[in-house]
């Protein structure tokens, strides 16, 4: 994986999952087959994620979601450029919280009325997280560009338990 042409270090899972929100992506390029050595001699594919840049006219958006299981998700993004147009910026932030973070590993059994395993009353199942992204592009002249890209993500999940599981 690459972000704006900069290769990310290899991770144990082979992906960066929730660390990067799709809201920050302008487009992506996928290179498969015959990958040259400049991409680290990869055998499968190279994915270059091109992030959004600030538009000429400053602007942004904000969303607020609320739903089942006390799910609460505010999100905001804003971008723009300076008066001369040589500095562009784009920032985004999000937060999420829910009372049902993970699906239950052992839902209630309705087979033959057997309720000895599982339950529909799950406790200890909340989750929360947040993510921030910032990109600043500086164009000192027509042939050079300096970019700063920073992102952060945090996720917390409780492991679901059943009130009657250990009786």
Coordinates of N, CA, C and O in Angstrom, one line a residue:
X1 N 0.8 -1.2 0.0 CA 0.0 0.0 0.0 C 0.9 1.2 0.0 O 1.9 1.3 0.6
X2 N 0.4 2.3 -0.7 CA 1.1 3.6 -0.7 C 0.0 4.6 -0.5 O -1.1 4.5 -0.9
X3 N 0.4 5.7 0.2 CA -0.4 6.9 0.3 C 0.3 8.0 -0.3 O 1.4 8.4 0.1
X4 N -0.4 8.6 -1.4 CA 0.2 9.6 -2.2 C 1.6 9.3 -2.7 O 2.5 10.1 -2.6
X5 N 1.8 8.1 -3.0 CA 3.1 7.6 -3.6 C 4.2 7.2 -2.6 O 5.2 6.8 -2.9
X6 N 3.8 7.3 -1.3 CA 4.8 6.9 -0.2 C 4.4 5.6 0.3 O 3.3 5.4 0.8
X7 N 5.3 4.6 0.3 CA 5.0 3.3 0.7 C 4.9 3.2 2.2 O 5.7 3.7 2.9
X8 N 3.8 2.5 2.6 CA 3.6 2.2 4.0 C 4.4 1.0 4.4 O 4.6 0.1 3.6
X9 N 4.9 0.9 5.7 CA 5.6 -0.2 6.1 C 4.7 -1.5 6.1 O 3.5 -1.3 6.3
X10 N 5.2 -2.6 5.9 CA 4.5 -3.9 6.0 C 3.9 -4.1 7.4 O 4.5 -3.8 8.4
X11 N 2.7 -4.5 7.4 CA 2.0 -4.8 8.7 C 1.8 -6.3 8.9 O 1.8 -7.0 7.9
X12 N 1.5 -6.7 10.1 CA 1.3 -8.1 10.3 C 0.1 -8.7 9.6 O 0.1 -9.7 9.0
X13 N -1.0 -7.9 9.6 CA -2.2 -8.3 8.9 C -2.2 -8.0 7.4 O -3.1 -8.4 6.7
X14 N -1.3 -7.3 6.9 CA -1.2 -7.0 5.5 C -2.2 -5.8 5.1 O -2.3 -5.6 3.9
X15 N -2.8 -5.2 6.0 CA -3.7 -4.1 5.7 C -3.7 -3.1 6.8 O -3.2 -3.4 7.9
X16 N -4.2 -1.9 6.6 CA -4.3 -0.9 7.6 C -5.7 -0.6 8.1 O -6.0 0.3 8.8
X17 N -6.6 -1.4 7.6 CA -8.0 -1.5 8.1 C -8.6 -0.2 8.5 O -8.8 0.7 7.6
X18 N -9.0 0.0 9.7 CA -9.7 1.2 10.2 C -8.8 2.4 10.4 O -9.3 3.5 10.8
X19 N -7.5 2.3 10.1 CA -6.6 3.4 10.4 C -6.8 4.5 9.4 O -6.4 5.7 9.6
X20 N -7.5 4.3 8.3 CA -7.6 5.3 7.2 C -9.1 5.3 6.7 O -9.5 4.3 6.2
X21 N -9.7 6.4 6.8 CA -11.1 6.5 6.4 C -11.3 6.7 4.9 O -10.6 7.5 4.3
X22 N -12.3 6.0 4.3 CA -12.5 6.2 2.8 C -13.0 7.7 2.5 O -12.8 8.1 1.4
X23 N -13.4 8.4 3.5 CA -13.8 9.8 3.3 C -12.6 10.7 2.9 O -12.8 11.8 2.3
X24 N -11.4 10.2 3.2 CA -10.2 11.0 2.9 C -9.6 10.7 1.5 O -8.6 11.2 1.1
X25 N -10.2 9.7 0.8 CA -9.6 9.2 -0.5 C -10.3 10.0 -1.6 O -11.5 10.0 -1.8
X26 N -9.4 10.5 -2.5 CA -9.9 11.1 -3.8 C -10.1 10.0 -4.8 O -11.1 9.9 -5.4
X27 N -9.0 9.2 -5.0 CA -9.1 8.1 -5.9 C -7.9 7.2 -5.6 O -7.0 7.5 -4.8
X28 N -7.9 6.0 -6.2 CA -6.7 5.1 -6.0 C -6.3 4.5 -7.3 O -7.1 4.3 -8.2
X29 N -5.1 4.1 -7.3 CA -4.5 3.4 -8.5 C -4.1 2.0 -8.1 O -3.4 1.9 -7.1
X30 N -4.4 1.0 -8.8 CA -4.0 -0.4 -8.6 C -3.1 -0.8 -9.7 O -3.5 -0.8 -10.9
X31 N -1.9 -1.3 -9.4 CA -1.0 -1.8 -10.4 C -0.9 -3.3 -10.2 O -0.5 -3.8 -9.1
X32 N -1.2 -4.1 -11.2 CA -1.1 -5.6 -11.1 C -0.2 -6.1 -12.2 O -0.2 -5.5 -13.3
X33 N 0.5 -7.2 -12.0 CA 1.2 -7.9 -13.0 C 2.4 -7.1 -13.5 O 2.3 -5.9 -13.8
X34 N 3.6 -7.7 -13.7 CA 4.7 -7.0 -14.2 C 5.1 -5.8 -13.4 O 5.5 -4.7 -13.9
X35 N 5.1 -5.9 -12.0 CA 5.4 -4.8 -11.1 C 6.9 -4.6 -11.1 O 7.7 -5.5 -10.9
X36 N 7.3 -3.3 -11.4 CA 8.8 -3.0 -11.5 C 9.4 -3.0 -10.1 O 8.7 -2.9 -9.1
X37 N 10.8 -3.0 -10.1 CA 11.5 -3.0 -8.8 C 11.3 -1.8 -8.0 O 11.5 -1.9 -6.7
X38 N 10.9 -0.7 -8.5 CA 10.7 0.5 -7.7 C 9.6 0.4 -6.7 O 9.5 1.2 -5.8
X39 N 8.8 -0.6 -6.8 CA 7.7 -0.9 -5.9 C 8.1 -2.0 -4.9 O 7.2 -2.6 -4.3
X40 N 9.3 -2.3 -4.8 CA 9.8 -3.3 -3.8 C 9.6 -4.8 -4.2 O 9.4 -5.6 -3.4
X41 N 9.5 -5.0 -5.5 CA 9.4 -6.4 -6.0 C 8.2 -7.1 -5.5 O 8.3 -8.3 -5.1
X42 N 7.1 -6.4 -5.4 CA 5.8 -7.1 -4.9 C 5.4 -8.1 -5.9 O 5.5 -7.9 -7.1
X43 N 4.7 -9.1 -5.4 CA 4.2 -10.2 -6.3 C 2.7 -10.0 -6.6 O 2.3 -10.5 -7.7
X44 N 2.0 -9.4 -5.8 CA 0.5 -9.4 -6.0 C 0.1 -8.1 -6.6 O -0.3 -8.1 -7.8
X45 N 0.1 -7.0 -5.9 CA -0.4 -5.7 -6.5 C 0.2 -4.6 -5.6 O 0.6 -4.8 -4.5
X46 N 0.1 -3.4 -6.2 CA 0.5 -2.2 -5.5 C -0.7 -1.3 -5.6 O -1.3 -1.1 -6.6
X47 N -1.2 -0.8 -4.4 CA -2.3 0.1 -4.3 C -1.8 1.4 -3.9 O -1.3 1.5 -2.8
X48 N -2.0 2.5 -4.7 CA -1.6 3.8 -4.3 C -2.9 4.6 -4.1 O -3.7 4.9 -5.0
X49 N -3.0 5.0 -2.8 CA -4.2 5.7 -2.4 C -3.9 7.2 -2.5 O -2.9 7.7 -1.9
X50 N -4.6 7.9 -3.3 CA -4.4 9.4 -3.5 C -5.5 10.1 -2.6 O -6.7 9.9 -2.8
X51 N -5.0 10.8 -1.7 CA -5.9 11.5 -0.7 C -6.4 12.8 -1.3 O -5.9 13.4 -2.2
X52 N -7.5 13.3 -0.7 CA -8.1 14.5 -1.1 C -7.1 15.7 -0.8 O -6.4 15.7 0.2
X53 N -7.2 16.7 -1.6 CA -6.5 18.0 -1.4 C -7.5 19.1 -1.2 O -8.7 19.0 -1.6
X54 N -7.1 20.2 -0.6 CA -8.0 21.3 -0.4 C -8.4 22.0 -1.7 O -7.5 22.2 -2.5
X55 N -9.6 22.3 -1.8 CA -10.1 23.0 -3.0 C -9.7 24.4 -3.0 O -9.2 25.0 -2.0
X56 N -9.9 25.1 -4.1 CA -9.5 26.5 -4.2 C -10.4 27.4 -3.3 O -10.0 28.3 -2.7
X57 N -11.7 27.0 -3.3 CA -12.6 27.7 -2.4 C -12.8 26.9 -1.1 O -13.2 25.8 -1.1
X58 N -12.5 27.5 0.1 CA -12.7 26.8 1.3 C -14.1 26.3 1.5 O -15.1 27.0 1.2
X59 N -14.3 25.2 2.1 CA -15.6 24.6 2.4 C -15.5 23.3 3.1 O -14.4 22.7 3.2
X60 N -16.6 22.8 3.6 CA -16.5 21.5 4.3 C -17.9 21.0 4.5 O -18.9 21.5 4.0
X61 N -18.0 20.0 5.3 CA -19.3 19.4 5.6 C -19.2 18.8 7.0 O -18.1 18.5 7.5
X62 N -20.4 18.5 7.6 CA -20.5 17.9 8.9 C -21.7 16.9 8.9 O -22.7 17.3 8.3
X63 N -21.5 15.8 9.5 CA -22.6 14.8 9.5 C -22.8 14.4 11.0 O -21.8 14.3 11.7
X64 N -24.0 14.0 11.3 CA -24.3 13.5 12.7 C -25.2 12.3 12.5 O -26.3 12.5 11.9
X65 N -24.9 11.1 13.0 CA -25.7 10.0 12.9 C -26.0 9.5 14.3 O -25.2 9.5 15.2
X66 N -27.3 9.1 14.5 CA -27.7 8.5 15.7 C -28.6 7.3 15.4 O -29.5 7.5 14.5
X67 N -28.5 6.2 16.1 CA -29.4 5.1 15.7 C -29.5 4.1 16.8 O -29.2 4.3 18.0
X68 N -29.9 2.9 16.4 CA -30.1 1.7 17.3 C -28.8 1.5 18.1 O -27.7 1.8 17.7
X69 N -29.0 0.9 19.3 CA -28.0 0.6 20.3 C -27.2 1.8 20.7 O -26.0 1.8 20.9
X70 N -27.8 3.0 20.7 CA -27.2 4.3 21.1 C -26.0 4.6 20.2 O -25.0 5.1 20.7
X71 N -26.1 4.2 19.0 CA -25.0 4.5 18.1 C -24.9 6.0 17.8 O -25.9 6.6 17.4
X72 N -23.8 6.6 18.0 CA -23.6 8.0 17.8 C -22.3 8.3 17.0 O -21.2 7.8 17.4
X73 N -22.4 9.0 15.8 CA -21.3 9.1 15.0 C -21.2 10.6 14.4 O -21.8 10.8 13.3
X74 N -20.6 11.5 15.0 CA -20.3 12.8 14.3 C -19.1 12.7 13.5 O -18.1 12.0 13.8
X75 N -19.1 13.4 12.3 CA -18.0 13.5 11.4 C -17.9 14.9 10.8 O -19.0 15.5 10.6
X76 N -16.7 15.4 10.5 CA -16.6 16.7 9.9 C -15.4 16.7 9.0 O -14.4 16.0 9.3
X77 N -15.4 17.5 7.9 CA -14.2 17.7 7.1 C -14.3 19.1 6.6 O -15.3 19.7 6.4
X78 N -13.1 19.6 6.3 CA -12.9 21.0 5.9 C -11.6 21.1 5.0 O -10.6 20.4 5.3
X79 N -11.7 21.8 4.0 CA -10.5 22.0 3.1 C -10.6 23.4 2.4 O -11.6 24.0 2.3
X80 N -9.4 23.8 1.9 CA -9.3 25.0 1.2 C -7.9 25.4 0.8 O -7.0 24.5 0.9
X81 N -7.7 26.6 0.5 CA -6.3 27.0 0.1 C -6.2 28.5 0.5 O -7.2 29.2 0.8
X82 N -4.9 29.0 0.5 CA -4.7 30.4 0.8 C -5.0 31.3 -0.4 O -5.4 30.8 -1.4
X83 N -4.9 32.6 -0.2 CA -5.3 33.5 -1.2 C -4.5 33.4 -2.5 O -5.0 33.5 -3.6
X84 N -3.2 33.1 -2.3 CA -2.3 32.9 -3.5 C -2.4 31.6 -4.2 O -2.0 31.4 -5.3
X85 N -3.0 30.6 -3.5 CA -3.2 29.3 -4.1 C -2.0 28.4 -4.1 O -2.0 27.3 -4.7
X86 N -1.0 28.7 -3.3 CA 0.2 27.9 -3.2 C 0.2 26.9 -2.0 O 1.0 26.1 -1.9
X87 N -0.8 27.1 -1.1 CA -0.9 26.2 0.1 C -2.4 25.7 0.1 O -3.3 26.5 0.1
X88 N -2.5 24.4 0.1 CA -3.8 23.7 0.1 C -3.9 22.9 1.4 O -2.9 22.2 1.8
X89 N -5.0 22.8 2.0 CA -5.1 22.0 3.3 C -6.5 21.3 3.2 O -7.4 21.7 2.6
X90 N -6.5 20.1 3.9 CA -7.6 19.3 4.0 C -7.6 18.6 5.4 O -6.5 18.0 5.7
X91 N -8.6 18.7 6.2 CA -8.6 18.0 7.5 C -10.0 17.3 7.7 O -11.0 17.7 7.1
X92 N -10.0 16.2 8.4 CA -11.2 15.5 8.7 C -11.1 14.9 10.1 O -10.0 14.6 10.6
X93 N -12.2 14.7 10.8 CA -12.2 14.1 12.1 C -13.6 13.4 12.3 O -14.6 13.8 11.7
X94 N -13.5 12.3 13.0 CA -14.7 11.5 13.2 C -14.6 10.8 14.6 O -13.5 10.6 15.2
X95 N -15.8 10.5 15.1 CA -15.9 9.8 16.4 C -17.1 8.8 16.3 O -18.0 9.1 15.6
X96 N -17.0 7.7 16.9 CA -18.1 6.7 16.9 C -18.2 6.1 18.3 O -17.2 5.9 19.0
X97 N -19.5 5.8 18.6 CA -19.7 5.1 19.9 C -21.0 4.3 19.7 O -22.0 4.8 19.1
X98 N -21.0 3.1 20.2 CA -22.2 2.2 20.2 C -22.2 1.3 21.3 O -21.2 1.0 21.9
X99 N -23.4 0.8 21.7 CA -23.6 -0.2 22.7 C -23.5 -1.6 22.2 O -23.6 -2.6 22.9
X100 N -23.4 -1.7 20.8 CA -23.2 -3.0 20.2 C -22.0 -3.0 19.3 O -22.1 -2.8 18.1
X101 N -20.8 -3.2 19.9 CA -19.6 -3.0 19.1 C -19.2 -4.3 18.3 O -18.8 -4.2 17.2
X102 N -19.4 -5.4 18.9 CA -19.1 -6.7 18.2 C -20.3 -7.6 18.2 O -21.1 -7.6 19.1
X103 N -20.5 -8.3 17.1 CA -21.6 -9.3 17.1 C -21.3 -10.4 18.1 O -20.2 -10.8 18.3
X104 N -22.4 -10.8 18.7 CA -22.2 -11.8 19.8 C -21.7 -13.2 19.2 O -22.1 -13.6 18.2
X105 N -20.8 -13.8 19.9 CA -20.2 -15.0 19.5 C -21.1 -16.2 19.6 O -21.0 -17.2 18.9
X106 N -22.1 -16.1 20.5 CA -23.0 -17.2 20.7 C -24.4 -16.7 20.9 O -24.9 -16.5 22.0
X107 N -25.1 -16.4 19.8 CA -26.5 -15.9 20.0 C -27.4 -16.9 20.6 O -27.1 -18.1 20.7
X108 N -28.6 -16.5 21.0 CA -29.5 -17.4 21.7 C -30.0 -18.5 20.7 O -30.1 -18.3 19.6
X109 N -30.2 -19.7 21.3 CA -30.6 -20.9 20.5 C -32.1 -21.0 20.6 O -32.7 -21.0 21.7
X110 N -32.7 -21.1 19.5 CA -34.2 -21.4 19.5 C -34.5 -22.8 19.1 O -35.7 -23.1 19.0
X111 N -33.5 -23.6 18.8 CA -33.8 -25.0 18.4 C -34.3 -25.8 19.6 O -33.7 -25.9 20.7
X112 N -35.5 -26.3 19.4 CA -36.2 -27.2 20.4 C -36.3 -26.5 21.8 O -36.3 -27.1 22.9
X113 N -36.4 -25.2 21.8 CA -36.6 -24.4 23.0 C -35.4 -24.4 23.9 O -35.5 -24.2 25.1
X114 N -34.2 -24.8 23.4 CA -33.0 -24.9 24.3 C -32.4 -23.5 24.5 O -31.9 -22.9 23.6
X115 N -32.5 -23.0 25.7 CA -32.0 -21.7 26.1 C -30.8 -21.9 27.1 O -30.4 -20.9 27.7
X116 N -30.2 -23.1 27.1 CA -29.1 -23.3 28.0 C -27.8 -22.6 27.5 O -26.9 -22.4 28.3
X117 N -27.7 -22.4 26.2 CA -26.5 -21.7 25.7 C -27.0 -20.4 25.0 O -28.0 -20.3 24.4
X118 N -26.2 -19.4 25.2 CA -26.4 -18.1 24.6 C -27.5 -17.3 25.3 O -28.1 -17.8 26.2
X119 N -27.7 -16.1 24.7 CA -28.8 -15.3 25.3 C -29.0 -14.1 24.3 O -28.1 -13.8 23.5
X120 N -30.1 -13.5 24.4 CA -30.3 -12.3 23.6 C -30.0 -11.0 24.4 O -30.0 -10.0 23.8
X121 N -29.7 -11.2 25.7 CA -29.4 -10.1 26.6 C -27.9 -10.0 26.7 O -27.3 -10.6 27.6
X122 N -27.2 -9.3 25.8 CA -25.8 -9.2 25.8 C -25.4 -8.0 26.7 O -26.0 -6.9 26.6
X123 N -24.3 -8.1 27.5 CA -23.8 -7.0 28.2 C -22.3 -6.8 27.9 O -21.7 -7.7 27.3
X124 N -21.8 -5.7 28.4 CA -20.3 -5.5 28.2 C -20.0 -5.6 26.7 O -19.1 -6.3 26.3
X125 N -20.7 -4.8 25.9 CA -20.5 -4.9 24.4 C -20.4 -3.5 23.7 O -20.7 -3.4 22.6
X126 N -19.9 -2.5 24.5 CA -19.8 -1.2 23.8 C -18.5 -1.0 23.1 O -17.6 -1.8 23.3
X127 N -18.4 -0.1 22.2 CA -17.2 0.2 21.5 C -17.2 1.7 21.2 O -18.2 2.4 21.2
X128 N -16.0 2.2 21.1 CA -15.9 3.6 20.6 C -14.5 3.8 19.9 O -13.7 2.9 20.0
X129 N -14.4 4.9 19.2 CA -13.2 5.2 18.4 C -13.3 6.5 17.8 O -14.3 7.2 17.8
X130 N -12.1 6.9 17.3 CA -12.0 8.2 16.6 C -10.9 8.1 15.6 O -10.1 7.2 15.6
X131 N -11.0 9.1 14.7 CA -9.9 9.2 13.7 C -9.8 10.6 13.2 O -10.8 11.3 13.1
X132 N -8.5 11.0 12.9 CA -8.3 12.3 12.4 C -7.3 12.2 11.2 O -6.5 11.2 11.1
X133 N -7.4 13.1 10.3 CA -6.6 13.1 9.1 C -6.3 14.6 8.7 O -7.2 15.5 8.9
X134 N -5.1 14.9 8.3 CA -4.7 16.2 7.9 C -3.7 16.1 6.7 O -2.8 15.2 6.7
X135 N -3.9 17.0 5.8 CA -3.0 17.0 4.6 C -2.8 18.5 4.3 O -3.7 19.3 4.1
X136 N -1.5 18.9 4.1 CA -1.1 20.2 3.7 C -0.2 20.1 2.5 O 0.8 19.4 2.6
X137 N -0.5 20.8 1.4 CA 0.4 20.8 0.2 C 0.9 22.2 0.1 O 0.1 23.2 0.1
X138 N 2.2 22.3 -0.2 CA 2.8 23.6 -0.5 C 3.4 23.6 -1.8 O 4.2 22.7 -2.1
X139 N 3.1 24.5 -2.7 CA 3.7 24.5 -4.0 C 4.6 25.8 -4.1 O 4.1 26.9 -4.5
X140 N 5.9 25.6 -3.8 CA 6.7 26.8 -3.8 C 7.0 27.4 -5.3 O 7.2 28.6 -5.4
X141 N 6.9 26.5 -6.3 CA 7.0 26.9 -7.7 C 6.2 25.9 -8.5 O 5.6 25.0 -8.0
X142 N 6.3 26.1 -9.8 CA 5.5 25.2 -10.7 C 6.1 23.8 -10.9 O 5.4 22.9 -11.5
X143 N 7.3 23.5 -10.4 CA 7.9 22.2 -10.5 C 8.0 21.4 -9.2 O 8.4 20.3 -9.3
X144 N 7.8 22.1 -8.1 CA 8.0 21.4 -6.8 C 6.8 21.4 -6.0 O 5.9 22.3 -6.1
X145 N 6.7 20.4 -5.1 CA 5.5 20.3 -4.2 C 6.0 19.6 -2.9 O 6.7 18.6 -2.9
X146 N 5.6 20.2 -1.8 CA 6.0 19.6 -0.5 C 4.6 19.3 0.2 O 3.7 20.1 0.3
X147 N 4.5 18.0 0.7 CA 3.3 17.6 1.3 C 3.5 17.1 2.7 O 4.5 16.4 2.9
X148 N 2.6 17.3 3.6 CA 2.5 16.7 4.9 C 1.2 16.0 5.0 O 0.2 16.6 4.8
X149 N 1.3 14.7 5.3 CA 0.1 13.9 5.5 C 0.2 13.2 6.8 O 1.2 12.6 7.2
X150 N -0.8 13.4 7.7 CA -0.8 12.8 9.0 C -2.2 12.2 9.3 O -3.2 12.8 8.9
X151 N -2.3 11.0 9.8 CA -3.5 10.4 10.3 C -3.3 9.6 11.5 O -2.3 9.1 11.8
X152 N -4.4 9.5 12.3 CA -4.4 8.8 13.5 C -5.8 8.1 13.7 O -6.8 8.6 13.2
X153 N -5.7 6.9 14.3 CA -7.0 6.2 14.5 C -6.9 5.5 15.9 O -5.8 5.0 16.3
X154 N -8.0 5.4 16.6 CA -8.1 4.7 17.8 C -9.4 4.0 17.9 O -10.5 4.5 17.5
X155 N -9.4 2.7 18.3 CA -10.6 1.9 18.4 C -10.5 1.1 19.7 O -9.5 0.6 20.0
X156 N -11.7 1.0 20.3 CA -11.8 0.2 21.6 C -13.0 -0.6 21.5 O -14.1 -0.1 21.2
X157 N -12.9 -1.9 21.8 CA -14.0 -2.8 21.7 C -14.1 -3.6 23.0 O -13.0 -4.1 23.5
X158 N -15.3 -3.8 23.6 CA -15.4 -4.7 24.7 C -15.8 -6.1 24.2 O -16.5 -6.1 23.2
X159 N -15.4 -7.1 24.9 CA -15.8 -8.5 24.5 C -17.2 -8.8 25.1 O -17.4 -8.6 26.3
X160 N -18.2 -9.1 24.3 CA -19.5 -9.3 24.8 C -19.6 -10.5 25.8 O -18.9 -11.5 25.6
X161 N -20.4 -10.4 26.8 CA -20.7 -11.4 27.8 C -22.2 -11.6 27.9 O -22.9 -10.7 27.6
X162 N -22.6 -12.7 28.5 CA -24.0 -13.0 28.7 C -24.2 -13.1 30.2 O -23.5 -13.7 30.9
X163 N -25.3 -12.4 30.7 CA -25.5 -12.4 32.1 C -25.7 -13.8 32.7 O -25.3 -14.1 33.8
X164 N -26.3 -14.7 32.0 CA -26.6 -16.1 32.5 C -25.6 -17.1 32.1 O -25.8 -18.3 32.3
X165 N -24.5 -16.8 31.5 CA -23.5 -17.7 30.9 C -22.8 -18.6 32.0 O -22.5 -19.7 31.7
X166 N -22.6 -18.0 33.2 CA -21.8 -18.7 34.1 C -22.5 -19.2 35.3 O -22.0 -19.4 36.4
X167 N -23.8 -19.4 35.2 CA -24.6 -19.9 36.3 C -24.7 -21.4 36.4 O -24.2 -22.1 35.6

